[in-house]
Amino acid sequence: MSDLLTRLREQGWRLTAQRRVVAEVLDGEHVHLTADEVHARAVDRLPEISRATVYNTLGELVQLGEVLEVSTDGRAKRYDPNAHHAHQHLICSVCGTIRDVHPSADPLAALPDAERFGFAVSGAEITYRGLCPDCRAAT
Amino acid sequence: MSDLLTRLREQGWRLTAQRRVVAEVLDGEHVHLTADEVHARAVDRLPEISRATVYNTLGELVQLGEVLEVSTDGRAKRYDPNAHHAHQHLICSVCGTIRDVHPSADPLAALPDAERFGFAVSGAEITYRGLCPDCRAAT
DNA sequence: TCCTAACTTGGACTTTGTCTAAGTCAACAC
DNA sequence: GTGTTGACTTAGACAAAGTCCAAGTTAGGA
Ligand SMILES: [Mn+2]
Ligand SMILES: [Mn+2]
Ligand SMILES: [Zn+2]
Ligand SMILES: [Zn+2]
């Protein structure tokens, strides 16, 4: 995480208390928080931080490629700091739990040329859906 | 489409002018409209139809499995009447154009057991991203 | 230490969607 | 055809998620 702060400073970022706190909240490998969840946790550490700054900072981190935006359900976007390790998501249809998963094949390989319609295809996001162990048990 | 109306009547649906108009707007194979776009087109045919009814009707069609909800960008959900033919989506990163595409392999097959974490995995939605021919040309 | 462009803030505003109470009407019975 | 009634529709209030702005603050270089 401190290497993240280093990278950001090299990008010309001013290192403010607010940005540091947002970066700290996003620390950890398997976090998928909404902007308001990030804000709530940031407030625990820095009570005066505003919602606008959290949104601004998250947007900047996404621009810089340090954080991924994940929109899976038409509700609030989730912010994923695991941006340097390509992966996909597995989501429980009942409780909404999100897991990072790593498919064995390159998803792009499954899309034949005839199905590309002249697009320059550059990426694929996969959302696997199912029931998590807890929700399977609770039937 | 009239077979859709037949199926709905068999489900105990009252066949109102409003529902008929929403079904008509969603007719066609490759349509991916937002709720407000559906409302705008419905108003052309039935000026007094309300937003609430469009949302209600779309929700009912989704419940019945006649229409799919597609959330790709954290903005408004899109409604997809092509529900009886499994497919995935290819979206232009610049202009947002959406195409239906049909991958050659079952996406679930690419997720090894070791990556399922005890989930009962039942489906996968793939969003391919790239540049459409028009946006490639306009560089 | 001072200066200033960059950053932050609270609150207004927008977009997307949900909810409710009151009014309307499709479909069935007769 | 007429009457009845529960399902349906409506306008508008409300809520959640996100954007924008003018005014105030501050990190970091001079
Ligand atoms: Mn992730
Ligand atoms: Mn489609
Ligand atoms: Zn679950
Ligand atoms: Zn395009």
XYZ file of C-alpha atoms (C1' of nucleotides) and ligand atoms in Angstrom:
342
model
C 0.000 0.000 0.000
C 2.820 2.412 0.771
C 4.174 1.547 -2.685
C 0.792 2.680 -3.992
C 1.296 6.022 -2.272
C 4.767 6.185 -3.806
C 3.398 5.524 -7.282
C 0.766 8.189 -6.785
C 3.294 10.784 -5.661
C 5.297 10.022 -8.781
C 2.166 10.786 -10.781
C 2.184 14.279 -9.297
C -0.410 13.620 -6.628
C -0.561 15.877 -3.597
C -0.543 13.600 -0.624
C -3.425 14.774 1.531
C -4.773 13.183 4.688
C -8.025 12.434 2.829
C -6.362 10.577 -0.021
C -4.186 8.645 2.371
C -7.246 7.499 4.316
C -9.110 6.382 1.187
C -6.048 4.400 0.113
C -5.839 2.801 3.564
C -9.505 1.807 3.501
C -9.012 0.098 0.143
C -6.029 -1.839 1.399
C -6.449 -5.605 1.348
C -6.697 -8.116 -1.420
C -10.342 -9.048 -1.600
C -12.273 -5.899 -0.875
C -15.273 -4.812 -2.968
C -16.723 -1.762 -1.253
C -19.252 0.779 -2.476
C -18.333 4.462 -2.414
C -20.539 5.010 0.612
C -18.946 2.080 2.425
C -15.522 3.552 1.696
C -16.777 6.872 3.021
C -18.145 5.308 6.215
C -14.810 3.623 6.943
C -12.867 6.722 6.035
C -14.938 8.765 8.485
C -13.837 6.426 11.278
C -10.277 7.566 10.700
C -10.857 11.147 9.585
C -14.277 12.358 10.709
C -14.417 15.476 8.544
C -13.806 13.773 5.180
C -16.606 14.518 2.728
C -18.509 12.286 0.364
C -17.404 14.421 -2.585
C -13.739 13.815 -1.803
C -14.265 10.078 -1.537
C -15.972 10.058 -4.937
C -13.225 12.257 -6.414
C -10.435 10.111 -5.040
C -12.003 6.853 -6.135
C -12.471 8.282 -9.612
C -8.828 9.318 -9.749
C -7.632 5.908 -8.594
C -9.727 4.324 -11.335
C -8.258 6.704 -13.934
C -4.761 5.794 -12.794
C -5.560 2.086 -13.083
C -4.961 1.458 -9.380
C -8.565 0.498 -8.630
C -11.259 -1.206 -10.710
C -14.904 -0.270 -10.881
C -17.249 -3.251 -10.699
C -20.934 -2.816 -11.627
C -22.725 -6.063 -11.136
C -26.270 -5.396 -10.102
C -27.447 -1.974 -11.163
C -27.012 -0.758 -7.603
C -23.968 1.130 -6.340
C -20.654 0.505 -8.075
C -18.021 -1.372 -6.108
C -14.353 -0.437 -5.962
C -11.761 -3.183 -6.248
C -8.111 -2.518 -5.321
C -7.026 -5.845 -6.817
C -6.297 -4.131 -10.140
C -2.895 -5.594 -10.886
C -4.024 -9.210 -10.957
C -6.570 -9.994 -13.694
C -9.557 -11.810 -12.274
C -13.302 -12.281 -12.495
C -16.118 -12.346 -9.929
C -18.377 -14.987 -8.436
C -21.445 -13.586 -6.693
C -24.025 -15.246 -4.479
C -27.511 -14.602 -5.878
C -28.984 -14.586 -2.376
C -26.641 -12.704 -0.053
C -24.506 -10.841 -2.588
C -21.144 -12.103 -1.341
C -18.409 -11.469 -3.916
C -15.360 -13.709 -4.459
C -12.440 -13.162 -6.786
C -12.014 -16.110 -9.177
C -9.519 -16.999 -11.876
C -10.894 -18.827 -14.917
C -8.567 -21.285 -16.590
C -9.000 -19.983 -20.144
C -8.713 -16.519 -21.653
C -12.335 -15.394 -22.035
C -11.530 -13.559 -25.272
C -10.554 -16.825 -26.929
C -14.161 -17.998 -26.688
C -15.393 -15.183 -28.956
C -14.978 -16.233 -32.621
C -14.076 -13.647 -35.250
C -17.489 -14.080 -36.828
C -18.997 -12.881 -33.535
C -16.846 -9.751 -33.268
C -18.658 -7.656 -35.898
C -15.554 -5.638 -36.750
C -14.972 -4.555 -33.141
C -11.425 -4.366 -31.769
C -12.194 -6.445 -28.682
C -9.910 -5.630 -25.788
C -11.328 -7.208 -22.668
C -14.057 -9.237 -21.021
C -15.681 -9.050 -17.601
C -17.365 -12.194 -16.348
C -19.830 -12.367 -13.503
C -20.430 -15.920 -12.370
C -23.606 -16.363 -10.325
C -24.554 -19.051 -7.873
C -25.304 -19.902 -4.261
C -22.593 -19.562 -1.657
C -22.083 -22.411 0.848
C -23.974 -20.574 3.612
C -26.990 -19.840 1.423
C -27.034 -23.408 0.090
C -27.155 -24.695 3.674
C -29.925 -22.280 4.660
C -32.606 -23.866 2.469
C -44.778 -10.936 -30.066
C -48.466 -11.858 -30.111
C -47.367 -15.262 -28.800
C -45.793 -13.331 -25.937
C -49.155 -11.728 -25.204
C -50.733 -15.191 -25.355
C -48.211 -16.571 -22.888
C -48.835 -13.640 -20.572
C -52.598 -14.085 -20.674
C -52.084 -17.721 -19.773
C -50.132 -16.527 -16.742
C -53.247 -14.685 -15.575
C -52.237 -11.265 -16.843
C -54.877 -8.634 -17.472
C -54.257 -7.378 -20.951
C -54.224 -3.594 -20.637
C -53.382 -1.019 -23.287
C -50.310 -0.038 -21.256
C -48.875 -3.538 -21.076
C -49.557 -4.096 -24.747
C -47.641 -0.932 -25.629
C -44.630 -1.863 -23.491
C -44.549 -5.278 -25.129
C -44.709 -3.654 -28.577
C -41.841 -1.284 -27.770
C -39.691 -4.226 -26.719
C -40.440 -6.113 -29.903
C -37.425 -6.834 -32.080
C -34.448 -9.047 -31.660
C -31.593 -6.784 -30.724
C -33.030 -4.082 -28.537
C -31.374 -2.950 -25.277
C -33.375 -0.004 -23.997
C -33.364 1.713 -20.619
C -36.633 2.029 -18.719
C -36.854 5.712 -19.615
C -36.248 4.958 -23.280
C -39.031 2.398 -23.156
C -41.226 5.015 -21.500
C -40.422 7.632 -24.164
C -41.339 5.231 -26.975
C -44.430 4.050 -25.156
C -45.609 7.648 -24.764
C -45.522 8.040 -28.548
C -48.197 5.370 -28.793
C -50.117 5.996 -25.582
C -49.439 9.509 -24.297
C -50.872 9.052 -20.815
C -48.794 6.007 -19.826
C -46.885 6.654 -16.605
C -43.303 5.955 -15.664
C -44.470 3.815 -12.744
C -46.399 1.497 -15.055
C -43.428 1.092 -17.365
C -41.227 0.161 -14.403
C -43.905 -2.200 -13.056
C -44.416 -3.900 -16.401
C -40.705 -4.299 -17.087
C -40.264 -5.817 -13.633
C -43.084 -8.274 -14.271
C -41.663 -9.283 -17.642
C -38.314 -9.926 -15.964
C -39.987 -12.029 -13.243
C -41.732 -14.069 -15.916
C -38.459 -14.652 -17.735
C -39.647 -12.886 -20.879
C -37.124 -10.035 -20.636
C -33.580 -9.852 -19.256
C -32.102 -7.079 -17.178
C -28.630 -6.038 -18.288
C -26.496 -3.856 -15.978
C -23.247 -3.072 -17.682
C -22.100 0.351 -16.657
C -23.564 1.377 -13.336
C -25.969 3.668 -15.141
C -29.549 2.747 -15.974
C -30.372 -0.921 -16.432
C -31.200 -2.064 -19.939
C -34.064 -4.381 -20.850
C -33.415 -7.163 -23.345
C -36.336 -9.044 -24.938
C -33.983 -11.664 -26.400
C -34.481 -13.841 -23.323
C -35.092 -17.190 -24.983
C -31.759 -17.374 -26.762
C -28.746 -17.443 -24.430
C -26.189 -14.843 -25.425
C -23.603 -12.389 -24.157
C -22.866 -8.723 -24.916
C -20.160 -6.819 -26.764
C -20.060 -3.104 -25.934
C -18.165 -0.240 -27.527
C -16.127 1.569 -24.882
C -16.561 4.873 -26.709
C -20.129 5.113 -27.967
C -21.822 2.443 -25.856
C -23.277 0.461 -28.766
C -24.356 -3.012 -27.633
C -24.276 -6.153 -29.795
C -25.507 -9.622 -28.951
C -22.731 -12.199 -29.325
C -22.532 -15.975 -28.962
C -19.304 -17.365 -27.507
C -18.242 -20.778 -28.779
C -17.638 -22.375 -25.368
C -19.787 -22.659 -22.256
C -18.399 -19.948 -19.960
C -19.011 -22.104 -16.875
C -16.566 -24.714 -18.169
C -13.717 -22.225 -17.752
C -14.221 -22.022 -13.976
C -12.339 -24.898 -12.291
C -13.778 -26.542 -9.193
C -10.912 -25.152 -7.143
C -12.135 -21.663 -8.083
C -15.747 -22.264 -7.059
C -15.246 -22.056 -3.279
C -18.187 -24.334 -2.554
C -20.649 -22.238 -4.545
C -23.344 -23.917 -6.657
C -22.526 -21.945 -9.800
C -25.511 -21.576 -12.087
C -24.710 -18.961 -14.693
C -22.269 -16.463 -16.113
C -22.728 -13.081 -17.747
C -19.923 -11.869 -19.974
C -19.418 -8.301 -21.118
C -16.876 -8.068 -23.905
C -15.456 -4.573 -24.402
C -13.839 -3.004 -27.406
C -14.111 -0.398 -30.133
C -16.867 -0.617 -32.709
C -15.973 -0.140 -36.402
C -17.248 3.466 -36.432
C -15.258 4.457 -33.355
C -12.136 2.730 -34.694
C -12.442 4.758 -37.899
C -12.982 8.035 -36.039
C -9.481 8.179 -34.551
C 8.016 31.515 5.892
C 5.042 32.684 2.056
C 2.408 31.786 -2.023
C -0.660 29.631 -4.955
C -2.538 26.005 -7.670
C -4.453 21.987 -6.179
C -7.451 20.094 -3.088
C -11.579 19.761 0.043
C -16.101 20.913 1.660
C -21.299 21.272 2.282
C -25.019 21.477 -0.053
C -27.699 21.906 -4.189
C -28.820 19.295 -8.011
C -29.509 15.176 -11.330
C -30.555 10.536 -12.567
C -32.562 6.302 -11.713
C -35.713 3.829 -9.346
C -39.439 2.766 -5.573
C -43.679 3.489 -3.073
C -48.465 4.882 -2.014
C -53.231 6.473 -1.941
C -56.802 7.339 -4.949
C -58.993 6.553 -9.220
C -59.914 3.401 -13.363
C -61.055 -0.619 -15.928
C -60.635 -5.787 -17.863
C -62.703 -9.769 -17.296
C -66.003 -12.629 -15.389
C -70.895 -13.666 -13.783
C -75.417 -13.046 -14.688
C -75.623 -5.848 -22.220
C -74.896 -4.538 -17.221
C -72.839 -4.730 -12.783
C -69.096 -5.960 -9.772
C -64.617 -6.211 -8.108
C -59.886 -6.951 -7.546
C -56.172 -5.976 -10.447
C -54.148 -2.232 -12.648
C -52.673 2.684 -13.422
C -51.544 7.276 -12.096
C -49.202 11.522 -10.181
C -46.268 12.814 -7.239
C -43.556 12.177 -3.050
C -39.586 9.863 -1.682
C -34.942 7.440 -1.758
C -30.350 6.010 -3.331
C -26.327 6.925 -5.969
C -23.675 10.144 -8.007
C -22.220 14.972 -9.918
C -21.205 19.797 -9.628
C -19.983 24.280 -7.760
C -18.418 28.391 -5.190
C -15.955 29.250 -1.203
C -12.467 27.976 1.995
C -8.100 25.315 3.114
C -3.517 23.446 2.457
C 0.700 20.722 0.450
C 4.722 21.536 -1.215
C 7.899 24.370 -3.923
C 10.290 29.062 -3.982
Mn -12.218 -8.390 -7.340
Mn -28.930 -8.894 -25.658
Zn -24.974 -16.339 -0.068
Zn -18.438 2.961 -30.859
